[in-house]
PDB file of C-alpha atoms in Angstrom:
ATOM      1  CA  MET A   1       6.932  17.601  -4.836  1.00 56.00           C
ATOM      2  CA  LYS A   2       3.468  18.787  -4.703  1.00 59.00           C
ATOM      3  CA  THR A   3       1.055  18.068  -1.732  1.00 64.00           C
ATOM      4  CA  SER A   4      -1.650  16.875  -4.186  1.00 83.00           C
ATOM      5  CA  PHE A   5       0.767  14.186  -6.276  1.00 85.00           C
ATOM      6  CA  ASN A   6       1.780  13.033  -2.434  1.00 86.00           C
ATOM      7  CA  LYS A   7      -1.666  12.311  -1.743  1.00 89.00           C
ATOM      8  CA  VAL A   8      -2.355  10.160  -4.706  1.00 91.00           C
ATOM      9  CA  LEU A   9       1.022   8.126  -3.847  1.00 92.00           C
ATOM     10  CA  TYR A  10       0.148   7.799  -0.324  1.00 92.00           C
ATOM     11  CA  ILE A  11      -3.475   6.518  -1.011  1.00 93.00           C
ATOM     12  CA  GLY A  12      -2.216   3.861  -3.806  1.00 94.00           C
ATOM     13  CA  PHE A  13       0.106   2.507  -1.509  1.00 95.00           C
ATOM     14  CA  LEU A  14      -1.991   2.174   1.034  1.00 93.00           C
ATOM     15  CA  LEU A  15      -4.396   0.300  -1.009  1.00 95.00           C
ATOM     16  CA  LEU A  16      -1.844  -1.644  -2.358  1.00 95.00           C
ATOM     17  CA  GLY A  17      -0.858  -2.611   0.864  1.00 93.00           C
ATOM     18  CA  ILE A  18      -4.463  -3.332   2.206  1.00 92.00           C
ATOM     19  CA  TYR A  19      -4.671  -5.595  -1.323  1.00 95.00           C
ATOM     20  CA  GLN A  20      -1.656  -7.556  -0.357  1.00 92.00           C
ATOM     21  CA  ALA A  21      -2.451  -8.193   3.272  1.00 90.00           C
ATOM     22  CA  LEU A  22      -6.218  -9.214   2.210  1.00 91.00           C
ATOM     23  CA  PHE A  23      -6.349 -11.191  -0.732  1.00 92.00           C
ATOM     24  CA  SER A  24      -2.648 -12.086  -1.622  1.00 87.00           C
ATOM     25  CA  THR A  25      -2.219 -12.763   1.853  1.00 84.00           C
ATOM     26  CA  ASP A  26       1.667 -11.554   1.866  1.00 87.00           C
ATOM     27  CA  TYR A  27       2.237  -9.482   4.735  1.00 88.00           C
ATOM     28  CA  MET A  28       5.878  -9.043   4.489  1.00 91.00           C
ATOM     29  CA  GLN A  29       5.184  -6.960   0.650  1.00 92.00           C
ATOM     30  CA  ALA A  30       2.307  -5.740   2.403  1.00 92.00           C
ATOM     31  CA  ALA A  31       4.113  -4.113   4.954  1.00 93.00           C
ATOM     32  CA  ALA A  32       7.283  -2.957   2.605  1.00 94.00           C
ATOM     33  CA  SER A  33       4.155  -1.402   0.244  1.00 94.00           C
ATOM     34  CA  LEU A  34       2.599   0.589   3.644  1.00 93.00           C
ATOM     35  CA  GLY A  35       6.104   1.565   4.952  1.00 94.00           C
ATOM     36  CA  ILE A  36       6.801   2.697   1.363  1.00 94.00           C
ATOM     37  CA  GLY A  37       3.649   4.989   1.425  1.00 92.00           C
ATOM     38  CA  LEU A  38       4.937   6.826   4.624  1.00 91.00           C
ATOM     39  CA  ALA A  39       7.694   8.373   2.791  1.00 90.00           C
ATOM     40  CA  PHE A  40       5.056   9.977   0.847  1.00 89.00           C
ATOM     41  CA  ASP A  41       3.568  12.644   3.351  1.00 85.00           C
ATOM     42  CA  PRO A  42      -0.131  13.363   2.693  1.00 86.00           C
ATOM     43  CA  PHE A  43      -0.121  16.379   4.547  1.00 86.00           C
ATOM     44  CA  ASP A  44       2.400  19.570   4.033  1.00 83.00           C
ATOM     45  CA  PRO A  45       5.619  18.372   3.831  1.00 81.00           C
ATOM     46  CA  GLU A  46       6.969  21.847   4.935  1.00 83.00           C
ATOM     47  CA  GLN A  47       5.394  22.147   8.035  1.00 86.00           C
ATOM     48  CA  LYS A  48       7.543  20.826  10.574  1.00 90.00           C
ATOM     49  CA  TRP A  49       6.378  18.035  13.140  1.00 90.00           C
ATOM     50  CA  ASP A  50       5.678  20.400  16.118  1.00 91.00           C
ATOM     51  CA  TYR A  51       3.511  22.608  14.467  1.00 93.00           C
ATOM     52  CA  ARG A  52       1.337  19.946  12.892  1.00 92.00           C
ATOM     53  CA  PRO A  53      -2.007  19.264  14.366  1.00 93.00           C
ATOM     54  CA  PHE A  54      -2.849  16.244  16.452  1.00 95.00           C
ATOM     55  CA  TRP A  55      -4.868  14.409  14.135  1.00 94.00           C
ATOM     56  CA  GLN A  56      -2.218  14.418  11.467  1.00 92.00           C
ATOM     57  CA  LYS A  57       0.400  12.978  13.979  1.00 93.00           C
ATOM     58  CA  ALA A  58      -2.201  10.593  14.703  1.00 95.00           C
ATOM     59  CA  VAL A  59      -2.492   9.296  11.450  1.00 92.00           C
ATOM     60  CA  LEU A  60       1.015   9.084  10.978  1.00 92.00           C
ATOM     61  CA  ILE A  61       2.064   7.195  14.022  1.00 94.00           C
ATOM     62  CA  VAL A  62      -0.869   4.717  13.758  1.00 94.00           C
ATOM     63  CA  HIS A  63       0.129   4.366  10.029  1.00 93.00           C
ATOM     64  CA  LEU A  64       3.601   3.174  11.311  1.00 94.00           C
ATOM     65  CA  GLY A  65       2.241   1.219  13.819  1.00 94.00           C
ATOM     66  CA  LEU A  66       0.094  -0.843  11.654  1.00 91.00           C
ATOM     67  CA  VAL A  67       3.751  -1.795   9.189  1.00 93.00           C
ATOM     68  CA  ALA A  68       5.498  -2.828  12.137  1.00 94.00           C
ATOM     69  CA  ALA A  69       2.696  -4.978  13.076  1.00 91.00           C
ATOM     70  CA  MET A  70       2.539  -6.010   9.697  1.00 89.00           C
ATOM     71  CA  PHE A  71       6.099  -6.881   9.474  1.00 91.00           C
ATOM     72  CA  GLY A  72       5.422  -8.626  12.649  1.00 91.00           C
ATOM     73  CA  PHE A  73       2.811 -10.709  11.566  1.00 86.00           C
ATOM     74  CA  GLY A  74       4.777 -11.720   8.292  1.00 86.00           C
ATOM     75  CA  ILE A  75       7.709 -12.894  10.327  1.00 88.00           C
ATOM     76  CA  GLY A  76       5.395 -15.067  12.982  1.00 87.00           C
ATOM     77  CA  LEU A  77       3.695 -16.478  10.186  1.00 81.00           C
ATOM     78  CA  ASN A  78       6.793 -17.341   8.089  1.00 73.00           C
ATOM     79  CA  ASP A  79       8.911 -18.796  11.404  1.00 63.00           C
ATOM     80  CA  LYS A  80       9.095 -22.687  10.825  1.00 53.00           C
TER      81      LYS A  80
END
């Protein structure tokens, strides 16, 4: 896939996840949407992880942490 198309899908799933978390308060769906967004690398997917700039690594790791936190938040609120 081309990088520009990946960026559109990445941003789309990111916005969908934020909408689901903030407005519909469905945290499990938000975590799933944000996690799917990670599959569409918005940067150059041909570039190896070791050669990426630090800020790209930081963006992807923070995004992954947000997905994990959203899953934990969704599980914690649905725990009966």
